[in-house]
Amino acid sequence: MVSVGAMRRSARRRESLHLEMVYRHHPRFARPGGPRRLLGRDGAGAASVEGGDVMMLSPRTVAIGMSERTSAVGVERLAAALLADDAVDRVIAIAPPHRRAMMHLDTVTTVVDEESMLRFGPLPALETFEIERLGDRLVSRARSADEMDAVLARGLGVPSLRVLTPPLDAYAAAREQWDDGCNVLALAPGRVIAYERAAATNDYLRAQGVEVLEFAGDELGRGRGGPRRMSRPVARG
């Protein structure tokens, strides 16, 4: 199953075309009829979904950020396709502020292990929407901002969410967040890849028992992309 989302900005729309060609024609992904395409390049701009906003919380729950790059229409279309295909049981839509510094959901929070998420300290509590399929229709339940952590815990399948927020002052927090300090890629529970320049955040994670593998990635970060956003796993254990 493959989702190739429409990009919000015209400069990135060729990426969707290239990815679709890879998944349709590369021998590694070849199958009769090609892969299932859940959300493609059609509707670019109006129904945009970018990968940094799509986050698997558990095998049956996906979170999608309605950021400045992913539209509500795009979330609705992707949620409908995932639920119709029985790929997941629940989609959690999260509404972060529409700011470039919070370009995607994984700019401000990422999963570290089965019960923990790394979070940008100044991020306010956010309104969420739990979307499920009831018969032949979608049902969306709005949750207030103060329920966000409880909603995410349900998505992870744990009693409560462990929120990891580095104890930084406002200026240091903003600097590390701009360097994608909260964007880490979990290779395994409690084992993540992170930019080496997010030194304070990485030290904090290690103090919390998380193994941090650092890399430089200076060129990757020029376009506001962190380790997680630069990956496209084809299999997860």
mmCIF file of C-alpha atoms in Angstrom:
data_model
loop_
_atom_site.group_PDB
_atom_site.id
_atom_site.type_symbol
_atom_site.label_atom_id
_atom_site.label_comp_id
_atom_site.label_asym_id
_atom_site.label_seq_id
_atom_site.Cartn_x
_atom_site.Cartn_y
_atom_site.Cartn_z
ATOM 1 C CA MET A 1 0.000 0.000 0.000
ATOM 2 C CA VAL A 2 1.384 3.367 -1.017
ATOM 3 C CA SER A 3 0.224 6.915 -0.401
ATOM 4 C CA VAL A 4 1.656 9.541 -2.728
ATOM 5 C CA GLY A 5 0.394 12.877 -1.519
ATOM 6 C CA ALA A 6 -0.088 16.082 -3.435
ATOM 7 C CA MET A 7 2.386 18.748 -2.308
ATOM 8 C CA ARG A 8 1.207 22.191 -1.278
ATOM 9 C CA ARG A 9 3.940 24.207 -3.025
ATOM 10 C CA SER A 10 4.425 24.025 -6.797
ATOM 11 C CA ALA A 11 8.203 23.679 -6.377
ATOM 12 C CA ARG A 12 7.703 20.253 -4.779
ATOM 13 C CA ARG A 13 5.002 18.774 -6.996
ATOM 14 C CA ARG A 14 7.460 16.903 -9.206
ATOM 15 C CA GLU A 15 8.411 14.861 -6.124
ATOM 16 C CA SER A 16 5.015 13.183 -6.168
ATOM 17 C CA LEU A 17 5.399 12.289 -9.841
ATOM 18 C CA HIS A 18 8.863 10.836 -9.251
ATOM 19 C CA LEU A 19 7.727 8.780 -6.258
ATOM 20 C CA GLU A 20 4.739 7.439 -8.120
ATOM 21 C CA MET A 21 6.974 6.296 -10.976
ATOM 22 C CA VAL A 22 9.316 4.552 -8.517
ATOM 23 C CA TYR A 23 6.504 2.685 -6.781
ATOM 24 C CA ARG A 24 4.773 1.749 -10.022
ATOM 25 C CA HIS A 25 7.794 0.632 -12.033
ATOM 26 C CA HIS A 26 10.765 -0.235 -9.801
ATOM 27 C CA PRO A 27 11.245 -4.044 -9.629
ATOM 28 C CA ARG A 28 11.364 -3.953 -5.840
ATOM 29 C CA PHE A 29 7.764 -2.768 -5.648
ATOM 30 C CA ALA A 30 6.417 -4.334 -8.820
ATOM 31 C CA ARG A 31 3.203 -6.334 -8.655
ATOM 32 C CA PRO A 32 0.342 -6.917 -11.099
ATOM 33 C CA GLY A 33 -1.420 -3.637 -11.638
ATOM 34 C CA GLY A 34 1.161 -1.683 -9.626
ATOM 35 C CA PRO A 35 0.793 -0.624 -5.996
ATOM 36 C CA ARG A 36 -2.437 0.696 -4.543
ATOM 37 C CA ARG A 37 -2.393 4.501 -4.670
ATOM 38 C CA LEU A 38 -4.411 5.987 -1.855
ATOM 39 C CA LEU A 39 -3.906 9.666 -2.461
ATOM 40 C CA GLY A 40 -2.135 10.865 -5.553
ATOM 41 C CA ARG A 41 -1.106 13.993 -7.372
ATOM 42 C CA ASP A 42 -4.609 14.991 -8.413
ATOM 43 C CA GLY A 43 -6.103 17.887 -6.504
ATOM 44 C CA ALA A 44 -2.715 19.445 -5.715
ATOM 45 C CA GLY A 45 -3.118 22.447 -3.482
ATOM 46 C CA ALA A 46 -6.722 21.753 -2.522
ATOM 47 C CA ALA A 47 -6.169 18.248 -1.139
ATOM 48 C CA SER A 48 -2.515 18.362 -0.187
ATOM 49 C CA VAL A 49 -0.910 15.835 2.153
ATOM 50 C CA GLU A 50 2.819 15.983 2.919
ATOM 51 C CA GLY A 51 4.717 13.131 4.531
ATOM 52 C CA GLY A 52 5.971 15.134 7.500
ATOM 53 C CA ASP A 53 2.371 15.377 8.698
ATOM 54 C CA VAL A 54 1.636 11.632 8.570
ATOM 55 C CA MET A 55 2.727 9.675 11.644
ATOM 56 C CA MET A 56 1.982 6.061 12.555
ATOM 57 C CA LEU A 57 1.283 5.945 16.294
ATOM 58 C CA SER A 58 0.593 2.216 16.314
ATOM 59 C CA PRO A 59 -0.121 -0.453 13.682
ATOM 60 C CA ARG A 60 -3.819 0.511 13.628
ATOM 61 C CA THR A 61 -3.728 4.263 14.312
ATOM 62 C CA VAL A 62 -2.286 7.076 12.227
ATOM 63 C CA ALA A 63 -1.986 10.746 13.184
ATOM 64 C CA ILE A 64 -2.114 13.437 10.495
ATOM 65 C CA GLY A 65 -1.235 17.059 11.094
ATOM 66 C CA MET A 66 -3.413 19.732 9.475
ATOM 67 C CA SER A 67 -0.447 22.039 9.102
ATOM 68 C CA GLU A 68 0.217 24.849 6.665
ATOM 69 C CA ARG A 69 1.220 22.150 4.152
ATOM 70 C CA THR A 70 -1.550 19.561 4.678
ATOM 71 C CA SER A 71 -5.134 20.671 4.130
ATOM 72 C CA ALA A 72 -8.272 19.508 5.915
ATOM 73 C CA VAL A 73 -9.547 18.171 2.576
ATOM 74 C CA GLY A 74 -6.343 16.185 2.137
ATOM 75 C CA VAL A 75 -6.683 14.718 5.641
ATOM 76 C CA GLU A 76 -10.290 13.761 4.966
ATOM 77 C CA ARG A 77 -9.440 12.041 1.685
ATOM 78 C CA LEU A 78 -6.504 10.113 3.112
ATOM 79 C CA ALA A 79 -8.465 9.126 6.226
ATOM 80 C CA ALA A 80 -11.368 7.896 4.079
ATOM 81 C CA ALA A 81 -9.037 5.801 1.916
ATOM 82 C CA LEU A 82 -7.160 4.271 4.860
ATOM 83 C CA LEU A 83 -10.333 3.416 6.742
ATOM 84 C CA ALA A 84 -12.117 2.062 3.669
ATOM 85 C CA ASP A 85 -9.180 -0.241 2.971
ATOM 86 C CA ASP A 86 -9.095 -1.385 6.617
ATOM 87 C CA ALA A 87 -5.474 -0.250 6.813
ATOM 88 C CA VAL A 88 -6.157 1.414 10.187
ATOM 89 C CA ASP A 89 -8.964 1.603 12.739
ATOM 90 C CA ARG A 90 -8.584 5.276 13.603
ATOM 91 C CA VAL A 91 -7.138 8.468 12.186
ATOM 92 C CA ILE A 92 -6.263 11.301 14.563
ATOM 93 C CA ALA A 93 -6.190 14.720 12.913
ATOM 94 C CA ILE A 94 -4.152 17.293 14.816
ATOM 95 C CA ALA A 95 -4.356 21.037 14.184
ATOM 96 C CA PRO A 96 -0.962 22.737 14.790
ATOM 97 C CA PRO A 97 -0.518 26.479 14.224
ATOM 98 C CA HIS A 98 0.025 27.460 10.580
ATOM 99 C CA ARG A 99 3.550 28.823 10.881
ATOM 100 C CA ARG A 100 6.657 28.075 8.853
ATOM 101 C CA ALA A 101 8.532 27.240 12.056
ATOM 102 C CA MET A 102 5.928 24.491 12.567
ATOM 103 C CA MET A 103 5.804 23.425 8.939
ATOM 104 C CA HIS A 104 4.764 19.828 9.594
ATOM 105 C CA LEU A 105 3.618 17.769 12.563
ATOM 106 C CA ASP A 106 7.021 16.085 12.825
ATOM 107 C CA THR A 107 8.666 19.509 13.130
ATOM 108 C CA VAL A 108 7.238 19.779 16.645
ATOM 109 C CA THR A 109 6.717 16.191 17.835
ATOM 110 C CA THR A 110 7.846 12.653 16.950
ATOM 111 C CA VAL A 111 7.434 9.196 18.466
ATOM 112 C CA VAL A 112 10.403 7.900 20.476
ATOM 113 C CA ASP A 113 9.060 4.585 21.778
ATOM 114 C CA GLU A 114 5.764 2.808 22.495
ATOM 115 C CA GLU A 115 4.675 5.331 25.131
ATOM 116 C CA SER A 116 6.825 8.428 24.555
ATOM 117 C CA MET A 117 6.811 11.400 22.209
ATOM 118 C CA LEU A 118 9.410 14.151 21.927
ATOM 119 C CA ARG A 119 7.732 17.573 21.897
ATOM 120 C CA PHE A 120 8.704 21.183 21.296
ATOM 121 C CA GLY A 121 8.198 22.893 24.680
ATOM 122 C CA PRO A 122 6.359 26.043 23.515
ATOM 123 C CA LEU A 123 3.887 23.993 21.455
ATOM 124 C CA PRO A 124 0.426 24.689 22.903
ATOM 125 C CA ALA A 125 -2.118 21.971 23.547
ATOM 126 C CA LEU A 126 -3.907 21.350 20.250
ATOM 127 C CA GLU A 127 -7.417 20.456 19.193
ATOM 128 C CA THR A 128 -7.702 16.934 17.759
ATOM 129 C CA PHE A 129 -10.281 14.982 15.790
ATOM 130 C CA GLU A 130 -10.694 11.219 16.074
ATOM 131 C CA ILE A 131 -11.933 9.829 12.761
ATOM 132 C CA GLU A 132 -13.348 6.312 12.492
ATOM 133 C CA ARG A 133 -15.515 4.387 10.057
ATOM 134 C CA LEU A 134 -19.059 3.533 11.114
ATOM 135 C CA GLY A 135 -20.701 1.388 8.472
ATOM 136 C CA ASP A 136 -20.415 3.224 5.178
ATOM 137 C CA ARG A 137 -19.653 6.654 6.611
ATOM 138 C CA LEU A 138 -16.903 8.449 8.476
ATOM 139 C CA VAL A 139 -17.478 9.686 12.004
ATOM 140 C CA SER A 140 -15.316 12.504 13.369
ATOM 141 C CA ARG A 141 -15.267 13.388 17.052
ATOM 142 C CA ALA A 142 -13.735 16.729 18.000
ATOM 143 C CA ARG A 143 -11.611 16.715 21.145
ATOM 144 C CA SER A 144 -10.653 19.829 23.057
ATOM 145 C CA ALA A 145 -7.031 20.898 23.352
ATOM 146 C CA ASP A 146 -6.757 19.727 26.956
ATOM 147 C CA GLU A 147 -7.561 16.175 25.783
ATOM 148 C CA MET A 148 -4.667 16.018 23.306
ATOM 149 C CA ASP A 149 -2.349 13.829 25.368
ATOM 150 C CA ALA A 150 -5.169 11.425 26.236
ATOM 151 C CA VAL A 151 -6.099 11.134 22.550
ATOM 152 C CA LEU A 152 -2.471 10.444 21.589
ATOM 153 C CA ALA A 153 -2.155 7.875 24.377
ATOM 154 C CA ARG A 154 -5.189 6.044 22.983
ATOM 155 C CA GLY A 155 -3.571 6.154 19.581
ATOM 156 C CA LEU A 156 -0.395 4.605 20.963
ATOM 157 C CA GLY A 157 -2.430 2.073 22.921
ATOM 158 C CA VAL A 158 -1.037 3.026 26.334
ATOM 159 C CA PRO A 159 -2.701 4.294 29.542
ATOM 160 C CA SER A 160 -0.863 7.624 29.467
ATOM 161 C CA LEU A 161 1.535 9.495 27.229
ATOM 162 C CA ARG A 162 5.107 10.183 28.309
ATOM 163 C CA VAL A 163 5.954 13.622 26.935
ATOM 164 C CA LEU A 164 9.666 14.362 26.554
ATOM 165 C CA THR A 165 10.355 18.106 26.451
ATOM 166 C CA PRO A 166 13.904 19.418 26.896
ATOM 167 C CA PRO A 167 14.087 22.002 29.730
ATOM 168 C CA LEU A 168 15.323 24.904 27.576
ATOM 169 C CA ASP A 169 14.691 28.617 27.794
ATOM 170 C CA ALA A 170 12.569 30.195 25.066
ATOM 171 C CA TYR A 171 15.528 31.239 22.906
ATOM 172 C CA ALA A 172 17.357 27.915 23.102
ATOM 173 C CA ALA A 173 14.139 25.996 22.474
ATOM 174 C CA ALA A 174 13.365 28.082 19.389
ATOM 175 C CA ARG A 175 16.909 27.634 18.051
ATOM 176 C CA GLU A 176 16.887 23.852 18.436
ATOM 177 C CA GLN A 177 13.379 23.568 17.069
ATOM 178 C CA TRP A 178 14.417 25.527 13.985
ATOM 179 C CA ASP A 179 17.239 22.980 13.633
ATOM 180 C CA ASP A 180 14.643 20.181 13.746
ATOM 181 C CA GLY A 181 15.618 19.128 17.246
ATOM 182 C CA CYS A 182 12.217 17.474 17.778
ATOM 183 C CA ASN A 183 12.345 15.650 14.455
ATOM 184 C CA VAL A 184 13.896 12.273 15.227
ATOM 185 C CA LEU A 185 13.565 8.933 13.445
ATOM 186 C CA ALA A 186 12.961 5.965 15.738
ATOM 187 C CA LEU A 187 14.851 2.922 14.442
ATOM 188 C CA ALA A 188 13.581 0.890 17.383
ATOM 189 C CA PRO A 189 11.891 1.740 20.691
ATOM 190 C CA GLY A 190 14.216 4.160 22.495
ATOM 191 C CA ARG A 191 16.769 4.285 19.664
ATOM 192 C CA VAL A 192 16.621 7.338 17.403
ATOM 193 C CA ILE A 193 18.537 9.205 14.705
ATOM 194 C CA ALA A 194 18.908 12.962 15.263
ATOM 195 C CA TYR A 195 20.810 15.938 13.896
ATOM 196 C CA GLU A 196 24.046 16.450 15.816
ATOM 197 C CA ARG A 197 23.439 20.209 15.954
ATOM 198 C CA ALA A 198 20.477 19.701 18.314
ATOM 199 C CA ALA A 199 22.975 19.077 21.103
ATOM 200 C CA ALA A 200 20.852 20.102 24.087
ATOM 201 C CA THR A 201 17.863 18.054 22.947
ATOM 202 C CA ASN A 202 20.072 15.030 22.268
ATOM 203 C CA ASP A 203 21.690 15.282 25.701
ATOM 204 C CA TYR A 204 18.251 15.486 27.299
ATOM 205 C CA LEU A 205 17.063 12.386 25.424
ATOM 206 C CA ARG A 206 20.129 10.442 26.563
ATOM 207 C CA ALA A 207 19.425 11.477 30.157
ATOM 208 C CA GLN A 208 15.953 9.959 29.704
ATOM 209 C CA GLY A 209 17.453 6.648 28.618
ATOM 210 C CA VAL A 210 17.078 7.146 24.846
ATOM 211 C CA GLU A 211 19.945 6.068 22.589
ATOM 212 C CA VAL A 212 20.680 8.898 20.145
ATOM 213 C CA LEU A 213 22.612 8.320 16.924
ATOM 214 C CA GLU A 214 23.770 11.665 15.554
ATOM 215 C CA PHE A 215 24.581 12.731 12.013
ATOM 216 C CA ALA A 216 25.531 16.067 10.446
ATOM 217 C CA GLY A 217 23.013 16.435 7.626
ATOM 218 C CA ASP A 218 23.725 20.106 7.003
ATOM 219 C CA GLU A 219 22.457 20.097 3.423
ATOM 220 C CA LEU A 220 19.330 18.109 4.301
ATOM 221 C CA GLY A 221 18.325 20.698 6.856
ATOM 222 C CA ARG A 222 18.431 23.627 4.469
ATOM 223 C CA GLY A 223 14.912 22.817 3.289
ATOM 224 C CA ARG A 224 13.503 22.370 6.814
ATOM 225 C CA GLY A 225 13.675 18.599 6.781
ATOM 226 C CA GLY A 226 14.713 16.380 9.670
ATOM 227 C CA PRO A 227 15.800 12.716 9.908
ATOM 228 C CA ARG A 228 12.252 11.356 10.028
ATOM 229 C CA ARG A 229 11.033 13.416 7.102
ATOM 230 C CA MET A 230 13.978 12.299 5.005
ATOM 231 C CA SER A 231 13.070 8.620 5.363
ATOM 232 C CA ARG A 232 10.565 6.411 3.636
ATOM 233 C CA PRO A 233 10.506 3.023 5.387
ATOM 234 C CA VAL A 234 9.407 0.091 3.236
ATOM 235 C CA ALA A 235 9.186 -2.315 6.177
ATOM 236 C CA ARG A 236 8.983 -1.828 9.927
ATOM 237 C CA GLY A 237 9.530 -4.597 12.469
#
